[in-house]
Amino acid sequence: MIDTGLRRDAIGLREVLFQSITDMAPGAAIAASIPAGVAFAGGALPLAVVFALVACLFSAWSIGQLARELPAAGSMATYAARGIHPAAGFLVAWGYVLVGWLIPPLVLLQLGFTVAATLNFEISGYPANLWWPWAILGALIVLAVGYFGVRTSARLGTILGVFEIAVFLIMAILLIIHAGSHNTLSVFTTKYTPPGFHGLKGVIAGSVFTILAFGGFEGAAPLAEEARNPRRTIQLAVLLATLLIGVLYIFTTYAADVAFGPAGFSGFSATGDASWEGLARALYGLFWILVFLAIVNSTIANANAGVNVSSRTSYAMGRIRAFPSFLALIDAKHRSPVNAIVVATVITIAVTLGLGLHYGPETAFSMVGTGLVIVLVAIYILMNLACIGFFARSSDHAFNPVSHLLIPVLGILAFIPAWAAGAGIKIPGASFIAPLTAPLSYMGPAVAVWMIIGVGYLVYLYLRDPQRVTQVGSIYIDGDS
């Protein structure tokens, strides 16, 4: 019998690790996602990064525990189904596919406005608002890479990931040297938060975007069915990606802060003179070219990783007919979920052009990022709950109070403030949580509409064929690969 599923044992720890790393898009995150938080955290942005790292490490531990026991392309959906309830698993899949669909528009918007701003600076007469052709080109590149299968996709991610990390690490070292006597640990306090978001309120609001920078640390999990020794590989990749890139984020954000000046860091941005590329131009001449290429490189790698996530989740859910079955179609030659990849590409272009042309690419970037954080953080909270539920109910696994209760509870508590700020929810007595302003505040209702549609579809499945929902918890590998 011909195997028409995903290619087993196709990739090892290196490729799986860089799936998570490129899903986090460190170059793009350092250059745009994290700086998007300066309007709220100001010069205290490094502290907001620390908040995000701590919260994500707790959740990475919980996800790693579940990945070790339930290696599956369904990843988050399978974990929630087995740890909480099959209905929760379905809704996590519904939300996680949305995450995979929003990651490419996020970074392709960044690709568009970064390339357009650079060409406008370098070429007289190039219109600064002609960003969209570059975004579409990026989407088509990702479509081609995804079609040729996970080996091509993962190897591209490894190569691009190493380059972008090296460039920003070198740049950060140079900036710290440049800062000289202005190096200070006060940026890890609330001293430099801006007036409108003074104190802890600004750090938590800023952490919405620093958490966005970590989004995707779990990106290795959907590749479990294509990885060698997935029970070990996936768990290790998720933890290593979170910790290593988290340290990189703290180091680079600190470097930019002290070099630019924490008192005026609220004016830092993703493009122009007050940006990573702008600092490189002003201080290190042609080094700006490497920074520019690292940003472009990171956006392509991250879009590629996002398509991997959405297509594998769609494939796993289509395989059990919880999602439309055409999403489970595998290309016979390259063994890639071709229909799921095409659907992701169409949605990518629609969201990118729809929001980007209406609000402008920079504002659209922040809007998509806010939507991503709302969904992702909710999923991370559910993963912590799933860890508690799975191990508490399992008769085959010993329950560890620290790994399976204390750490997940801390993960839930650490994420609630940023999730409430992003979703626009006011918690009584929590004056340190301030909802975001419009149009970012539109994303809470938008995500709510998507999830309500998901609940309606879930009810439909329960009434028509409940087995499709209950099977969400069974799409995992029974034995070690």
XYZ file of C-alpha atoms in Angstrom:
481
model
C 0.000 0.000 0.000
C 1.317 3.450 -0.957
C 1.788 5.798 1.996
C 0.032 9.054 1.137
C 0.622 10.765 4.473
C 3.292 13.203 5.549
C 6.928 12.125 5.096
C 8.079 10.351 8.290
C 11.599 10.802 9.735
C 12.248 13.607 7.250
C 13.860 16.098 9.644
C 15.932 16.082 12.831
C 16.455 18.322 15.864
C 18.268 21.053 13.932
C 15.472 21.552 11.416
C 12.749 21.193 14.037
C 14.490 23.698 16.330
C 14.735 26.221 13.515
C 11.067 25.677 12.670
C 10.292 27.123 16.114
C 12.983 29.786 15.776
C 11.883 30.944 12.327
C 8.257 30.803 13.464
C 9.296 33.349 16.104
C 11.073 35.357 13.351
C 13.791 36.844 15.557
C 15.021 39.321 12.950
C 11.552 40.606 12.104
C 10.595 40.624 15.784
C 13.671 42.570 16.872
C 13.163 45.114 14.081
C 9.366 45.605 14.262
C 7.323 43.483 16.693
C 9.245 44.473 19.816
C 9.609 48.164 18.800
C 5.817 48.272 18.352
C 5.686 48.127 22.154
C 7.732 51.304 22.733
C 4.631 53.491 22.463
C 3.456 51.852 25.696
C 6.626 50.722 27.530
C 9.048 53.387 26.288
C 12.565 52.920 27.629
C 11.330 50.116 29.896
C 10.836 47.877 26.870
C 13.577 45.435 27.965
C 11.537 44.766 31.125
C 8.493 43.996 28.950
C 10.651 41.450 27.093
C 11.612 39.811 30.393
C 7.905 39.569 31.321
C 7.193 37.863 28.007
C 10.120 35.443 28.330
C 9.059 34.281 31.785
C 5.452 33.696 30.709
C 6.495 31.874 27.541
C 9.004 29.659 29.354
C 6.274 28.400 31.685
C 4.066 27.557 28.712
C 6.947 26.077 26.723
C 7.518 23.667 29.607
C 3.845 22.623 29.602
C 3.769 22.223 25.820
C 7.001 20.231 25.943
C 5.512 17.865 28.504
C 2.495 17.260 26.269
C 4.555 16.970 23.070
C 6.591 14.183 24.658
C 3.462 12.101 25.228
C 1.315 13.141 22.243
C 3.482 13.739 19.140
C 1.041 14.760 16.411
C 0.591 17.120 13.464
C -2.536 18.223 15.322
C -0.241 19.466 18.139
C -2.147 22.064 20.195
C -5.530 20.665 19.191
C -4.561 17.152 20.231
C -3.130 18.376 23.540
C -6.314 20.301 24.401
C -8.552 17.421 23.338
C -6.697 14.918 25.531
C -6.044 17.262 28.447
C -9.338 19.168 28.610
C -12.089 17.944 26.264
C -12.432 17.118 22.532
C -14.530 20.279 22.069
C -11.663 22.337 23.483
C -9.329 20.544 21.084
C -11.482 21.484 18.118
C -11.660 25.144 19.166
C -7.900 25.250 19.711
C -7.422 23.899 16.182
C -9.863 26.517 14.916
C -7.864 29.244 16.656
C -4.453 27.787 15.798
C -5.231 27.668 12.096
C -6.105 31.361 12.370
C -2.691 31.927 13.956
C -0.996 30.163 11.061
C -3.028 32.225 8.614
C -2.165 35.544 10.324
C 1.579 35.023 10.720
C 2.360 35.412 6.981
C 0.323 38.645 6.579
C 2.041 40.067 9.678
C 5.558 39.585 8.389
C 4.755 40.215 4.720
C 3.322 43.598 5.698
C 6.661 44.213 7.396
C 8.491 43.006 4.295
C 6.479 45.438 2.199
C 6.971 48.570 4.282
C 10.634 47.766 5.027
C 11.570 47.303 1.353
C 9.478 50.299 0.256
C 11.020 52.605 2.891
C 14.541 51.467 2.007
C 14.037 51.904 -1.748
C 12.449 55.300 -1.135
C 15.593 56.331 0.769
C 18.029 54.882 -1.776
C 16.235 55.561 -5.083
C 14.966 59.037 -5.859
C 11.349 58.957 -6.932
C 10.468 55.507 -5.606
C 7.088 55.933 -3.867
C 7.205 55.099 -0.147
C 3.675 53.681 -0.308
C 4.476 51.139 -3.054
C 4.884 48.303 -0.581
C 2.337 45.728 -1.718
C 4.211 44.174 -4.705
C 6.960 43.052 -2.318
C 4.432 41.491 0.036
C 2.844 39.525 -2.812
C 6.267 38.405 -4.062
C 7.052 37.108 -0.580
C 3.772 35.183 -0.478
C 4.516 33.508 -3.810
C 8.025 32.510 -2.665
C 6.566 30.889 0.451
C 3.930 29.091 -1.630
C 6.644 27.583 -3.839
C 8.825 26.533 -0.902
C 5.896 24.951 0.940
C 4.834 22.991 -2.130
C 8.232 21.301 -2.418
C 7.796 19.686 1.001
C 8.987 19.898 4.583
C 12.640 19.097 3.848
C 13.012 22.084 1.520
C 10.953 24.259 3.842
C 12.861 23.293 7.006
C 16.305 23.592 5.411
C 15.443 27.072 4.148
C 14.370 27.987 7.677
C 17.675 26.785 9.142
C 19.802 28.772 6.698
C 17.773 31.960 7.019
C 17.531 31.655 10.808
C 21.296 31.441 11.366
C 21.922 34.503 9.176
C 19.421 36.825 10.842
C 20.481 35.859 14.364
C 24.157 36.490 13.550
C 23.480 39.940 12.069
C 21.418 41.245 14.986
C 23.754 39.741 17.570
C 26.756 41.507 16.038
C 24.780 44.748 15.733
C 23.720 44.564 19.390
C 27.313 44.083 20.556
C 28.365 47.131 18.524
C 25.516 49.218 20.003
C 26.447 48.311 23.575
C 30.039 49.299 22.893
C 28.790 52.556 21.347
C 26.631 53.319 24.411
C 29.712 53.236 26.647
C 29.004 54.940 29.963
C 25.276 55.172 29.090
C 24.820 51.461 29.685
C 22.371 51.133 32.570
C 20.192 48.508 34.220
C 17.513 51.128 34.921
C 15.847 50.114 31.641
C 14.751 46.981 33.508
C 12.597 49.144 35.800
C 9.519 51.281 35.098
C 11.574 54.498 35.242
C 11.357 55.244 31.512
C 7.709 54.381 30.814
C 5.896 57.203 28.916
C 3.414 59.531 30.668
C 0.264 58.026 29.141
C 1.236 54.506 30.247
C 3.352 55.217 33.290
C 4.568 52.428 35.533
C 3.593 48.780 35.338
C 0.631 49.675 33.114
C 3.016 50.622 30.293
C 5.178 47.517 30.722
C 2.137 45.208 30.539
C 0.709 47.019 27.491
C 4.132 46.822 25.852
C 4.329 43.129 26.665
C 1.468 42.512 24.220
C 3.998 43.142 21.461
C 6.966 41.519 23.159
C 4.820 38.384 23.559
C 4.094 38.715 19.837
C 7.847 38.406 19.296
C 7.789 35.042 21.084
C 4.713 33.828 19.225
C 5.591 30.636 17.405
C 7.999 29.150 19.953
C 5.746 26.089 19.804
C 6.010 25.993 15.998
C 7.971 22.730 16.053
C 5.005 20.798 17.476
C 2.977 20.434 14.232
C 6.021 18.758 12.597
C 5.929 15.815 15.020
C 4.788 13.345 12.358
C 7.698 14.342 10.093
C 10.441 14.494 12.765
C 12.848 11.785 13.882
C 12.317 10.703 17.507
C 9.511 13.274 17.937
C 8.904 12.589 21.635
C 12.344 13.955 22.470
C 12.950 16.244 19.505
C 9.799 18.372 19.762
C 10.043 18.894 23.513
C 13.691 19.942 23.312
C 13.139 22.221 20.313
C 10.280 24.133 21.969
C 12.229 24.761 25.185
C 15.518 25.648 23.474
C 13.886 28.015 20.997
C 12.078 29.911 23.757
C 15.110 30.250 26.008
C 17.760 31.014 23.377
C 15.717 33.519 21.392
C 14.391 35.034 24.614
C 17.939 35.810 25.730
C 18.653 37.249 22.259
C 15.577 39.490 22.512
C 16.583 40.843 25.914
C 20.151 41.483 24.761
C 19.221 43.222 21.485
C 16.390 45.299 23.003
C 18.693 46.443 25.781
C 21.377 47.346 23.217
C 19.032 49.445 21.079
C 17.572 51.126 24.177
C 20.842 52.285 25.715
C 22.355 53.249 22.355
C 19.337 55.308 21.279
C 18.697 56.689 24.764
C 16.001 55.303 27.085
C 14.484 58.729 27.789
C 13.545 59.139 24.127
C 13.074 55.486 23.246
C 9.316 55.984 22.818
C 10.201 57.481 19.422
C 11.927 54.317 18.207
C 10.155 52.554 15.316
C 10.409 49.910 12.601
C 11.538 52.206 9.777
C 13.315 55.520 9.262
C 16.193 57.058 11.178
C 14.868 55.898 14.567
C 15.026 52.193 13.740
C 17.510 49.337 13.662
C 18.284 50.067 10.031
C 18.528 53.784 10.813
C 20.992 53.171 13.658
C 23.083 50.970 11.401
C 23.166 53.677 8.706
C 24.120 56.414 11.171
C 26.768 54.487 13.102
C 28.178 51.715 10.916
C 27.839 52.711 7.277
C 27.219 49.837 4.908
C 26.370 47.489 7.791
C 22.786 48.700 7.262
C 22.668 46.455 4.181
C 23.151 43.363 6.338
C 20.475 44.568 8.767
C 18.091 45.180 5.871
C 18.779 41.734 4.396
C 18.340 40.122 7.827
C 14.907 41.731 8.187
C 13.839 40.665 4.687
C 15.256 37.214 5.325
C 13.369 36.931 8.621
C 10.025 37.898 7.135
C 10.302 35.217 4.427
C 11.409 32.581 6.946
C 8.598 33.456 9.345
C 5.936 33.467 6.639
C 7.211 30.055 5.574
C 7.009 28.770 9.156
C 3.483 30.158 9.543
C 2.305 28.310 6.453
C 3.893 25.133 7.851
C 1.852 25.541 11.046
C -1.515 26.289 9.417
C -1.150 23.672 6.689
C -0.157 20.855 9.072
C -2.952 21.701 11.499
C -5.467 21.933 8.646
C -4.164 18.635 7.242
C -4.491 16.859 10.596
C -8.036 18.149 11.126
C -9.043 17.484 7.515
C -7.752 13.925 7.819
C -10.414 13.174 10.447
C -12.975 15.354 8.600
C -13.270 17.836 11.481
C -12.214 20.379 8.842
C -13.137 20.010 5.133
C -11.503 16.818 3.868
C -9.930 18.474 0.798
C -7.410 20.076 3.200
C -5.959 16.597 3.811
C -4.875 16.146 0.189
C -1.154 15.357 -0.049
C 0.958 15.995 -3.148
C 2.114 12.547 -4.327
C 5.642 13.638 -5.225
C 6.586 16.129 -2.506
C 4.284 14.811 0.232
C 3.159 18.319 1.159
C -0.450 19.268 2.103
C -0.870 21.210 -1.113
C -4.503 22.334 -0.744
C -3.923 23.596 2.796
C -0.892 25.543 1.557
C -2.844 27.118 -1.315
C -5.682 28.123 1.036
C -3.150 29.699 3.421
C -1.583 31.647 0.545
C -4.920 33.020 -0.679
C -5.859 34.130 2.849
C -2.395 35.651 3.312
C -2.743 37.841 0.237
C -6.328 38.832 1.089
C -5.532 39.889 4.678
C -2.283 41.618 3.694
C -3.861 43.723 0.954
C -7.204 44.225 2.696
C -5.831 45.670 5.928
C -2.634 47.112 4.464
C -4.311 49.187 1.756
C -7.057 50.417 4.109
C -5.077 51.284 7.242
C -1.537 51.502 5.871
C 1.023 48.694 6.253
C 2.478 49.825 9.606
C -0.905 50.147 11.333
C -2.106 46.922 9.707
C 1.027 45.215 11.052
C 0.135 46.231 14.615
C -3.484 45.194 14.119
C -2.592 41.716 12.847
C -0.030 41.414 15.646
C -2.655 42.261 18.258
C -5.021 39.659 16.833
C -2.250 37.076 16.901
C -1.461 37.772 20.548
C -5.124 37.477 21.568
C -5.444 34.035 19.961
C -1.969 32.744 20.817
C -2.044 33.712 24.467
C -5.487 32.138 24.869
C -4.086 28.939 23.350
C -1.017 29.053 25.619
C -3.293 29.410 28.654
C -5.291 26.400 27.477
C -2.069 24.423 26.958
C -1.216 24.995 30.609
C -4.681 23.783 31.596
C -4.290 20.792 29.262
C -0.989 19.868 30.913
C -2.673 19.820 34.320
C -5.667 17.861 33.045
C -3.758 15.288 30.996
C -1.313 14.251 33.689
C -3.855 14.480 36.527
C -6.185 12.054 34.724
C -3.572 9.755 33.189
C -3.030 6.378 34.804
C 0.051 5.737 32.656
C 2.072 8.783 33.723
C 3.213 9.885 37.156
C 1.819 13.271 38.201
C 4.583 15.700 39.167
C 3.229 18.601 41.295
C 5.905 20.995 40.025
C 5.942 20.111 36.306
C 2.245 19.342 35.972
C 0.628 21.836 38.362
C 2.825 24.642 39.730
C 4.518 25.607 36.440
C 1.269 25.497 34.392
C -0.560 27.622 36.996
C 2.261 30.175 36.951
C 2.076 30.172 33.146
C -1.630 30.964 33.239
C -1.208 33.782 35.762
C 1.726 35.283 33.851
C -0.255 35.552 30.613
C -3.561 36.948 31.891
C -2.526 40.664 32.098
C -1.179 40.880 28.525
C -4.113 38.887 27.135
C -6.623 41.165 28.867
C -4.837 44.269 27.554
C -4.767 42.944 23.991
C -8.384 41.740 24.065
C -9.603 45.015 25.593
C -10.891 43.379 28.759
C -10.870 45.365 32.005
C -10.333 43.265 35.114
C -11.868 44.790 38.279
C -9.182 45.926 40.690
C -6.394 45.519 38.100
C -5.715 49.185 37.312
C -2.295 48.247 35.940
C -3.993 46.669 32.888
C -4.875 49.246 30.221
C -6.729 48.195 27.027
C -5.090 49.155 23.732
C -6.391 52.057 21.671
C -8.175 51.998 18.264
C -7.711 50.570 15.676
C -5.778 47.908 17.615
C -8.791 47.533 19.895
C -10.848 46.329 16.904
C -9.015 43.032 16.928
C -10.624 41.755 20.128
C -14.139 41.759 18.605
C -12.763 40.434 15.289
C -11.171 37.421 16.990
C -14.363 36.911 19.019
C -16.397 36.708 15.785
C -14.016 34.073 14.392
C -14.287 31.977 17.543
C -18.107 32.312 17.634
C -18.194 30.943 14.083
C -15.986 28.101 15.322
C -18.418 27.350 18.158
C -21.286 27.291 15.665
C -19.400 24.855 13.422
C -18.559 22.736 16.464
C -22.265 22.482 17.363
C -23.012 21.526 13.757
C -20.420 18.730 13.874
C -21.761 17.436 17.182
C -25.257 17.261 15.754
C -24.233 15.694 12.438
C -21.243 13.495 13.250
C -19.849 13.835 16.809
C -17.102 11.306 16.074
C -15.290 13.957 14.015
C -14.870 16.000 17.180
C -13.912 13.135 19.485
C -11.237 11.997 17.003
C -9.309 15.235 17.559
C -7.777 13.593 20.632
C -6.680 10.480 18.744
C -4.572 12.002 15.951
C -1.189 11.252 17.417
C 1.613 8.755 16.923
C 1.234 5.634 19.019
C 4.849 4.595 18.963
C 8.205 6.294 18.905
C 9.475 7.115 15.471
